[in-house]
Short mmCIF file of C-alpha atoms and ligand atoms in Angstrom, two decimals:
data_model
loop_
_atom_site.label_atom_id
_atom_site.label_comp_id
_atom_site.label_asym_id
_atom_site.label_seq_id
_atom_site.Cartn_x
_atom_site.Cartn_y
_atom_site.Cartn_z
CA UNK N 1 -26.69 -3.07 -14.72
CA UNK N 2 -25.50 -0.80 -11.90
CA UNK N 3 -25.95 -3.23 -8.25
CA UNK N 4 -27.42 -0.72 -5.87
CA UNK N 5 -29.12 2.37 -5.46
CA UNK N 6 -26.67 4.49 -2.67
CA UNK N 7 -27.92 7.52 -1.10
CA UNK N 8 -26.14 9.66 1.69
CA UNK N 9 -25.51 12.59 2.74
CA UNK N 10 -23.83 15.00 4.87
CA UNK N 11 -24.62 18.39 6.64
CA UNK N 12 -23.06 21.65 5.28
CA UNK N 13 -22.40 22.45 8.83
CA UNK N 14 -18.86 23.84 7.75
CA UNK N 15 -15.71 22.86 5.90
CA UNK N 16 -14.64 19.21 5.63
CA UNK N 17 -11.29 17.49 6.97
CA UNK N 18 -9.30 14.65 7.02
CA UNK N 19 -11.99 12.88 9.39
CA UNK N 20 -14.49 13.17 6.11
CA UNK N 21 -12.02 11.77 3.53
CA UNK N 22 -11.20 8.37 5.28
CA UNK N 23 -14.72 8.24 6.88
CA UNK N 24 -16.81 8.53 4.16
CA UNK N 25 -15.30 10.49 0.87
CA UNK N 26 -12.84 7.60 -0.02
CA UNK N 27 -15.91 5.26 0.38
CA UNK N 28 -18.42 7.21 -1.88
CA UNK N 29 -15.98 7.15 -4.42
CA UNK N 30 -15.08 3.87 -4.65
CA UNK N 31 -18.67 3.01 -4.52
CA UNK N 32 -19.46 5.22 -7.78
CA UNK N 33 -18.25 2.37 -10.12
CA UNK N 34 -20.69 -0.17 -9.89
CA UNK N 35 -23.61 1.73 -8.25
CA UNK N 36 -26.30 4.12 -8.61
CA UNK N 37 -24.65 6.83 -6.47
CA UNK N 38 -26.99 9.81 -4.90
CA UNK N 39 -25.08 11.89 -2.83
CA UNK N 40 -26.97 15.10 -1.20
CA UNK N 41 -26.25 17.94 0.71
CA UNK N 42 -28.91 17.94 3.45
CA UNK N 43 -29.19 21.29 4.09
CA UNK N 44 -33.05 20.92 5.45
CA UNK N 45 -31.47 18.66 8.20
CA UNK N 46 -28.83 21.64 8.77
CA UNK N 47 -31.66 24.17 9.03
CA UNK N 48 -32.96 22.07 12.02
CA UNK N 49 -30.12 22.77 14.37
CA UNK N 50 -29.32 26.23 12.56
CA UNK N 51 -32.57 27.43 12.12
CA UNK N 52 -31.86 30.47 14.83
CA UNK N 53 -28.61 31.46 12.67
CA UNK N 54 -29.00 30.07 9.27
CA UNK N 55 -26.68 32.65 7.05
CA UNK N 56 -23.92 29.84 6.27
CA UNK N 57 -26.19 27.16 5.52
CA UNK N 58 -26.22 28.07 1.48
CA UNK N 59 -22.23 28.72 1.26
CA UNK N 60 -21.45 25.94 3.30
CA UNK N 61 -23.11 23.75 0.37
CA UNK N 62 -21.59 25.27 -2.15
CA UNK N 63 -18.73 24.68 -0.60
CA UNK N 64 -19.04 21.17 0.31
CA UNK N 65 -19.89 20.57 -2.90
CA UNK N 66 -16.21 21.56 -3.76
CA UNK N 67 -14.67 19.94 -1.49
CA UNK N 68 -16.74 16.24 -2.37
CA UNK N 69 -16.08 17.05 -6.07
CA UNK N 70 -11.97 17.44 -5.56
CA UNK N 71 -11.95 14.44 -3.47
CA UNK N 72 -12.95 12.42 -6.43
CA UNK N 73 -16.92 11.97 -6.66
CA UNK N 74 -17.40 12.62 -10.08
CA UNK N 75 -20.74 14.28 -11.09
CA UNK N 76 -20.51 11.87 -14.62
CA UNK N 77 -20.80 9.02 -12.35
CA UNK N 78 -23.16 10.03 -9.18
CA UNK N 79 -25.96 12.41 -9.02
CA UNK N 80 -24.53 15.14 -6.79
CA UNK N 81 -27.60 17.81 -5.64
CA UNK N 82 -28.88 19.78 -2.56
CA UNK N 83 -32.00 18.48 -0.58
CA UNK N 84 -33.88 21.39 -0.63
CA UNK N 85 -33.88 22.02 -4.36
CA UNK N 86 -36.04 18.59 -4.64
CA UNK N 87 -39.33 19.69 -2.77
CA UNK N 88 -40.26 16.07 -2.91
CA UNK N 89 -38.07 15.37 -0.14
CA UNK N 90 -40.45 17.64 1.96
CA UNK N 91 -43.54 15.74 0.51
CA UNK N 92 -42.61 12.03 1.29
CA UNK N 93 -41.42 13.11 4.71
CA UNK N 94 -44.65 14.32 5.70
CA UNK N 95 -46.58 11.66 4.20
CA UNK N 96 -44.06 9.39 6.54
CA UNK N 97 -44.69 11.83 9.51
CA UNK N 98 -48.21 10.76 9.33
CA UNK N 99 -47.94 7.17 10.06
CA UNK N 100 -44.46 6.87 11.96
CA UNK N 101 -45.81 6.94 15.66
CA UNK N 102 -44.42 9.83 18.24
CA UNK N 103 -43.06 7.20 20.39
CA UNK N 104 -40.55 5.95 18.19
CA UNK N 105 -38.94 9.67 17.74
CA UNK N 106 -38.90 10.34 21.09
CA UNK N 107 -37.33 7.13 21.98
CA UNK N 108 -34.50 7.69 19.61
CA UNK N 109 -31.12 7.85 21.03
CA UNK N 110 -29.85 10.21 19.25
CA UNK N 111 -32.39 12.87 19.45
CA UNK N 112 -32.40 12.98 23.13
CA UNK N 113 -28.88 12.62 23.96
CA UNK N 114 -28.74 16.16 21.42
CA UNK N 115 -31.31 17.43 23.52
CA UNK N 116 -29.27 16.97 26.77
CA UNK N 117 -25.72 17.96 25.16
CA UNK N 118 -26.16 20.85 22.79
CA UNK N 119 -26.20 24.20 24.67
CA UNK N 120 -27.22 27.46 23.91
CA UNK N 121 -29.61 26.49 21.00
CA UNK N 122 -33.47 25.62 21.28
CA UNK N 123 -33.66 22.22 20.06
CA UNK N 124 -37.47 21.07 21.30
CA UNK N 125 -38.51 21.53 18.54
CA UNK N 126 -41.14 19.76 16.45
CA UNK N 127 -39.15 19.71 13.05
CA UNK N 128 -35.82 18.51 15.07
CA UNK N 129 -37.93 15.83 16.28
CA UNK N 130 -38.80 14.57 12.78
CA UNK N 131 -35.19 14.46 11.58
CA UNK N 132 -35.26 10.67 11.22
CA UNK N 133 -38.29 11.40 9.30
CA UNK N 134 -36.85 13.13 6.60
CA UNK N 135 -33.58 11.46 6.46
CA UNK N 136 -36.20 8.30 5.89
CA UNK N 137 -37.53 10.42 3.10
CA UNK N 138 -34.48 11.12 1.74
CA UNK N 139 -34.08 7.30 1.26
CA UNK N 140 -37.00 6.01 0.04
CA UNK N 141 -37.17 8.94 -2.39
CA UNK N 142 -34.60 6.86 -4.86
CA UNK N 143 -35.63 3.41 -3.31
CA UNK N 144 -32.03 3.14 -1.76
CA UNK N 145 -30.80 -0.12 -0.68
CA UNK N 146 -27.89 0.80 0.91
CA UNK N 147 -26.55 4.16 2.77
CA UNK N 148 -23.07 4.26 3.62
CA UNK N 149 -22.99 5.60 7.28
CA UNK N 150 -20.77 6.27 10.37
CA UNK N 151 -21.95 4.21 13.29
CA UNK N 152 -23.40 7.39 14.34
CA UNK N 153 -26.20 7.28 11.94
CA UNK N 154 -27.55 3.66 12.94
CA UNK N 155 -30.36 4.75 14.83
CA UNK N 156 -31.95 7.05 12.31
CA UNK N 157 -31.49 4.30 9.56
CA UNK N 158 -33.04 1.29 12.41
CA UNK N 159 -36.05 3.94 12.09
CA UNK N 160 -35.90 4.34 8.38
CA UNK N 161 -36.46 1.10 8.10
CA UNK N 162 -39.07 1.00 10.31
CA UNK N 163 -40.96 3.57 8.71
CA UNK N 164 -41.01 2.09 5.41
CA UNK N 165 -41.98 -1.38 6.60
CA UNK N 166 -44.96 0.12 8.16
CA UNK N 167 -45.90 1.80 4.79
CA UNK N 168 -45.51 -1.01 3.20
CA UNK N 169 -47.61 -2.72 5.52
CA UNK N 170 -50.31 -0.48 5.83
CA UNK N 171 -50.58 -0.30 1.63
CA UNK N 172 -49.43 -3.49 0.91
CA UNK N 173 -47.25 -2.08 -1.64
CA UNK N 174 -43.55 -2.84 -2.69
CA UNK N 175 -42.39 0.53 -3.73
CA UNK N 176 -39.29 1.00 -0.95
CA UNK N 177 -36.17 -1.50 -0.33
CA UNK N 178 -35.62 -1.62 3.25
CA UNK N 179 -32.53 0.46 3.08
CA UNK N 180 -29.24 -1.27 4.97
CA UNK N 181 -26.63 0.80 6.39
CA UNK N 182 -22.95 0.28 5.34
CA UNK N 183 -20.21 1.21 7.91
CA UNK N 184 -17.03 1.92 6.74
CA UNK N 185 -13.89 -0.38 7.45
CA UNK N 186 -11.96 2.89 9.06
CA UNK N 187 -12.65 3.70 12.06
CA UNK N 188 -13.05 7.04 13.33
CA UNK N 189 -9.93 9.24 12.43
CA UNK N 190 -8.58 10.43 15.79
CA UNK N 191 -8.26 14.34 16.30
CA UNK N 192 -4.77 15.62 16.60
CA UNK N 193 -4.67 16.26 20.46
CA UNK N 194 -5.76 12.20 20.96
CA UNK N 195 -9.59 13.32 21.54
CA UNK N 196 -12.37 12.70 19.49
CA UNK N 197 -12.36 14.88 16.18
CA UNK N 198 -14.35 18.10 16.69
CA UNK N 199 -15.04 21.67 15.13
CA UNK N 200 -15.57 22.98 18.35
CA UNK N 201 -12.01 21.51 19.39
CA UNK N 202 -10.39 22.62 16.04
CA UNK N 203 -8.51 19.30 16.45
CA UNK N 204 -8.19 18.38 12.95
CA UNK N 205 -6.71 19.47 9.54
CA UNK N 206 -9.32 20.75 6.97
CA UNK N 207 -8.98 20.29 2.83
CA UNK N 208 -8.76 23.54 2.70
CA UNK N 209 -5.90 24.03 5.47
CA UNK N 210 -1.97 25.26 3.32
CA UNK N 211 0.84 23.12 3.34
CA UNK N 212 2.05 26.12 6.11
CA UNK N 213 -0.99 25.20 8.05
CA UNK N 214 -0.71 21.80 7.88
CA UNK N 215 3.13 21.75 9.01
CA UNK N 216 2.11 24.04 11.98
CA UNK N 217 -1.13 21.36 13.12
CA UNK N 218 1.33 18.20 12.70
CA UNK N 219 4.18 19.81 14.68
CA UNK N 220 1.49 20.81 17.28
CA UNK N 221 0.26 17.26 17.09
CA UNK N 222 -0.21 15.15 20.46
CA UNK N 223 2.45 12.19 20.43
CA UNK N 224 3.30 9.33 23.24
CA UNK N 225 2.99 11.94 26.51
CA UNK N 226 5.30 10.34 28.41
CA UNK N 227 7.95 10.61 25.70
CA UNK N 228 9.95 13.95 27.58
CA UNK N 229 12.99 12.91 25.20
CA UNK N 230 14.01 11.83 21.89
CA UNK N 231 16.28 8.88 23.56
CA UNK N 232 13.58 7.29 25.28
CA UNK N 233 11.59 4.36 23.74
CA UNK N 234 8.45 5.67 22.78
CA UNK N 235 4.72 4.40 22.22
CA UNK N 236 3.50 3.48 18.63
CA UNK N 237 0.37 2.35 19.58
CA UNK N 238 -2.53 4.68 20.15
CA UNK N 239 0.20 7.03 18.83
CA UNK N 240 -1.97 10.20 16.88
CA UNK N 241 1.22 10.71 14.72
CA UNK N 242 1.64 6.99 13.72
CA UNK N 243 -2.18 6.54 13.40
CA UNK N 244 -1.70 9.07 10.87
CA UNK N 245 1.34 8.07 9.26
CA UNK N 246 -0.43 4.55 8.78
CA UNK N 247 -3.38 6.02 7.00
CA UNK N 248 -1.82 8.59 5.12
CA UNK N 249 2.05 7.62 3.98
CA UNK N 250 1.91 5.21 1.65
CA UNK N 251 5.48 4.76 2.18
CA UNK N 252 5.17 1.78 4.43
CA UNK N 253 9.19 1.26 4.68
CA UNK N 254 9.43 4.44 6.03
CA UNK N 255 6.99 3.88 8.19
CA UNK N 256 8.75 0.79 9.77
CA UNK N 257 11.51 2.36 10.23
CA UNK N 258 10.29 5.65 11.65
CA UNK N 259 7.97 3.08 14.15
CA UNK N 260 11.43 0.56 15.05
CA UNK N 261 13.29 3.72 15.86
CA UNK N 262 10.55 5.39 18.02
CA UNK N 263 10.31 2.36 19.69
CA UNK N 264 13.93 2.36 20.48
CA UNK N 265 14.60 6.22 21.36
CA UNK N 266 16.20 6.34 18.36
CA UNK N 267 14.28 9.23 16.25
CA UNK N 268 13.41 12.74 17.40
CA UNK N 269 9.76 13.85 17.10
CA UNK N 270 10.52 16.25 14.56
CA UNK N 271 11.49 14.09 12.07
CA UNK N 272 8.78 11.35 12.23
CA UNK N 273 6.01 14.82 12.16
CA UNK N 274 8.15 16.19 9.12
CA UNK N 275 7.85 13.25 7.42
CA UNK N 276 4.00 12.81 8.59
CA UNK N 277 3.65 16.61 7.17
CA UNK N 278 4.96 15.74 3.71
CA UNK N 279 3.06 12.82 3.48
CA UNK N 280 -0.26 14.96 3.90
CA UNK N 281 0.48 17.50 1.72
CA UNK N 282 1.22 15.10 -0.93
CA UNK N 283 -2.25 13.50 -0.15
CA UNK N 284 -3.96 17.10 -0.01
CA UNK N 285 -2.17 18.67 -3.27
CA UNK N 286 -4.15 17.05 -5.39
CA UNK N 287 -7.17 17.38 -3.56
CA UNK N 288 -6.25 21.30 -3.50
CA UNK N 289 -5.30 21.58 -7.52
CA UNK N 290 -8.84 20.10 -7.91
CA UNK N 291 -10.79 22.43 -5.95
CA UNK N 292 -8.61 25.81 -7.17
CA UNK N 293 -9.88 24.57 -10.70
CA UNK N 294 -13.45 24.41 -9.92
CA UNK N 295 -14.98 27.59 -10.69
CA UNK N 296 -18.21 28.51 -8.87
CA UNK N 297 -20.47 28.88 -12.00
CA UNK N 298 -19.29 25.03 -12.65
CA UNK N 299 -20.30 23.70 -9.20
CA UNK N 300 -23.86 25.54 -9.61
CA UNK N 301 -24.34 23.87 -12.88
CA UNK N 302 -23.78 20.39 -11.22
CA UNK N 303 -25.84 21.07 -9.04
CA UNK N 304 -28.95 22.31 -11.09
CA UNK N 305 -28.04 19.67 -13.19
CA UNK N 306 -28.20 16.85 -10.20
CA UNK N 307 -31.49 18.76 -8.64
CA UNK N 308 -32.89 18.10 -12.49
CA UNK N 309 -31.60 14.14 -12.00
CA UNK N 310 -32.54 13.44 -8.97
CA UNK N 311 -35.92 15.27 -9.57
CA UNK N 312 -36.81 12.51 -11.75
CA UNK N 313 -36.30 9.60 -9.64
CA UNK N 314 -38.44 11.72 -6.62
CA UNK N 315 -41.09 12.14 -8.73
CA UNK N 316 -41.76 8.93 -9.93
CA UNK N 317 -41.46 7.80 -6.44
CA UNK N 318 -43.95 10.23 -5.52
CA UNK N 319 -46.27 9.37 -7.66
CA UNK N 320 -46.48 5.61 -6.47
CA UNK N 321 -46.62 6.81 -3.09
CA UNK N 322 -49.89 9.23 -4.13
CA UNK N 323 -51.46 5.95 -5.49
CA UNK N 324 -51.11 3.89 -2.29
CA UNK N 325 -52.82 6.59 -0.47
CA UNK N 326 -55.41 7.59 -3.42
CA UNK N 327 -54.76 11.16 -3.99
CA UNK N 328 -54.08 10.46 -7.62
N1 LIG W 1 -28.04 12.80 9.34
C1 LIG W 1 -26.88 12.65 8.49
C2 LIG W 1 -25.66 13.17 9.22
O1 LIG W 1 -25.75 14.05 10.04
C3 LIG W 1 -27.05 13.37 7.18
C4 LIG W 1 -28.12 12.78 6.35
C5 LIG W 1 -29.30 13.38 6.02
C6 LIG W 1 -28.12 11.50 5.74
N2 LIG W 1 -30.04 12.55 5.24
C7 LIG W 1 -29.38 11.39 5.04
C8 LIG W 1 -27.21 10.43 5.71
C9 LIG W 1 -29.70 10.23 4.36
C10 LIG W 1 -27.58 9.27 5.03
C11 LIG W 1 -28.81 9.18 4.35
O2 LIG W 1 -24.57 12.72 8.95
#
């Protein structure tokens, strides 16, 4: 018997990086051993902030798919598939938008602080407003019990749970676990200038990024700023290149070393980043073999075949739901 039902999910809002791999990819994986693993690309939730330019919303999932897949979720083990090719997603989040009150979506924190940061797109918008809803939906639809989640996403699961307690109140009816985040032990992956990890930044290194490309980002890479010389001691902590080299070399003696002489002004920045670059692109090659192998006619198979997987578990939710509220 497999523990838990898992369900998450990610945006296609572009292509993933190192930030993805230690903040959630590594975790999925392990987590497809002894669960029931659904893992979906929510590309209904992209629509809502893309909705005025929505042209990369369908090759962005194809190609997150790829990227997921060469990181090591295994299709065998989880049910990989894209939200909006199981319409039942779209059902059970309007049957929740019925009884989940306006006050609770406008109070979310994370709805209006989008609403007062994100420029130059219309977000007031009465879908955008029911994103909680759906992600909800997107729960309940396999019963999860747990959804592995950056700390980010703790407000929309507090009102996923909501939501389905007050269906089950209302219908007295067991169908839905209350669904309990899981945060991952890493914290946030810093970006490579020492600021928080962004696209629009283009701080970070991306699975898709050469082993040119990657050498270029390290050696660009923010170190200890007030470092002007290799022969004075240097800062390890809160050190991008060491935070790095501690997630990502698994050499740790090298590590020690590289640290002991930092400390002492004893190494030059370009050898602690060339090291730091080979240790990447031994942690990417693999990563990259996997995804060159993938051809695209594979990836849309696991997907129709995960839309056909999934599609069973929604329905069969669905239909309990249509019997708490009589339509069938
Ligand atoms: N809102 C999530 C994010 O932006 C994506 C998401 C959609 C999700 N539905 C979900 C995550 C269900 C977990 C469970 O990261």
């Amino acid at each position: 018997m497999k523990k838990n039902t898992i369900l998450s999910g990610m945006r296609p809002t572009g292509r993933l990086h190192l930030g993805h791999v230690v903040g959630a990819l590594n975790n999925w994986r392990d987590m497809q051993e002894d669960n029931s693993c659904f893992f979906m690309v929510a590309d209904w939730h992209a629509l809502m902030g893309e909705y005025e330019k929505p042209s990369d919303i369908k090759n962005n999932s194809i190609e997150m798919v790829k990227d997921w897949i060469s990181c090591g979720i295994d299709p065998e083990k989880s049910v990989i598939f894209i939200q909006s090719m199981v319409p039942e997603h779209l059902e059970l989040a309007m049957v929740f938008s019925i009884l989940t009150p306006l006050g609770w979506l406008e109070r979310c924190t994370t709805y209006k602080e989008q609403l007062r940061e994100v420029k130059g797109r219309m977000l007031a918008t009465y879908g955008f407003l029911g994103y909680p809803v759906l992600q909800a939906a997107d729960i309940a639809l396999y019963r999860g019990d747990l959804v592995p989640v950056g700390v980010d996403q703790l407000p929309h699961l507090e009102l996923a749970r909501e939501i389905i307690r007050r269906f089950s109140g209302l219908y007295k009816k067991d169908i839905f676990p209350e669904p309990k985040p899981m945060l991952t032990k890493v914290s946030k992956l810093v970006g490579l200038d020492n600021r928080k990890m962004s696209k629009s930044y283009g701080n970070f290194i991306a699975l898709s990024d050469t082993a040119e490309i990657v050498k270029k980002k390290v050696f660009s890479m923010y170190t200890d700023p007030d470092r002007v010389r290799a022969d004075i001691p240097g800062k390890v902590e809160g050190n991008p290149v060491f935070i790095y080299h501690d997630i990502f070399n698994p050499d740790k003696e090298e590590i020690d070393d590289l640290k002991k002489r930092y400390k002492a002004g004893k190494v030059g920045d370009v050898e602690v980043k060339q090291k730091l670059t080979d240790a990447l692109n031994t942690f990417l090659d693999p990563i990259r073999k996997k995804r060159e192998s993938l051809s695209d006619k594979e990836v849309l198979d696991i997907i129709e075949q995960g839309a056909v997987r999934a599609g069973k578990v929604a329905k069969e939710t669905m239909s309990k739901v249509k019997k708490c509220l009589h339509q069938m």
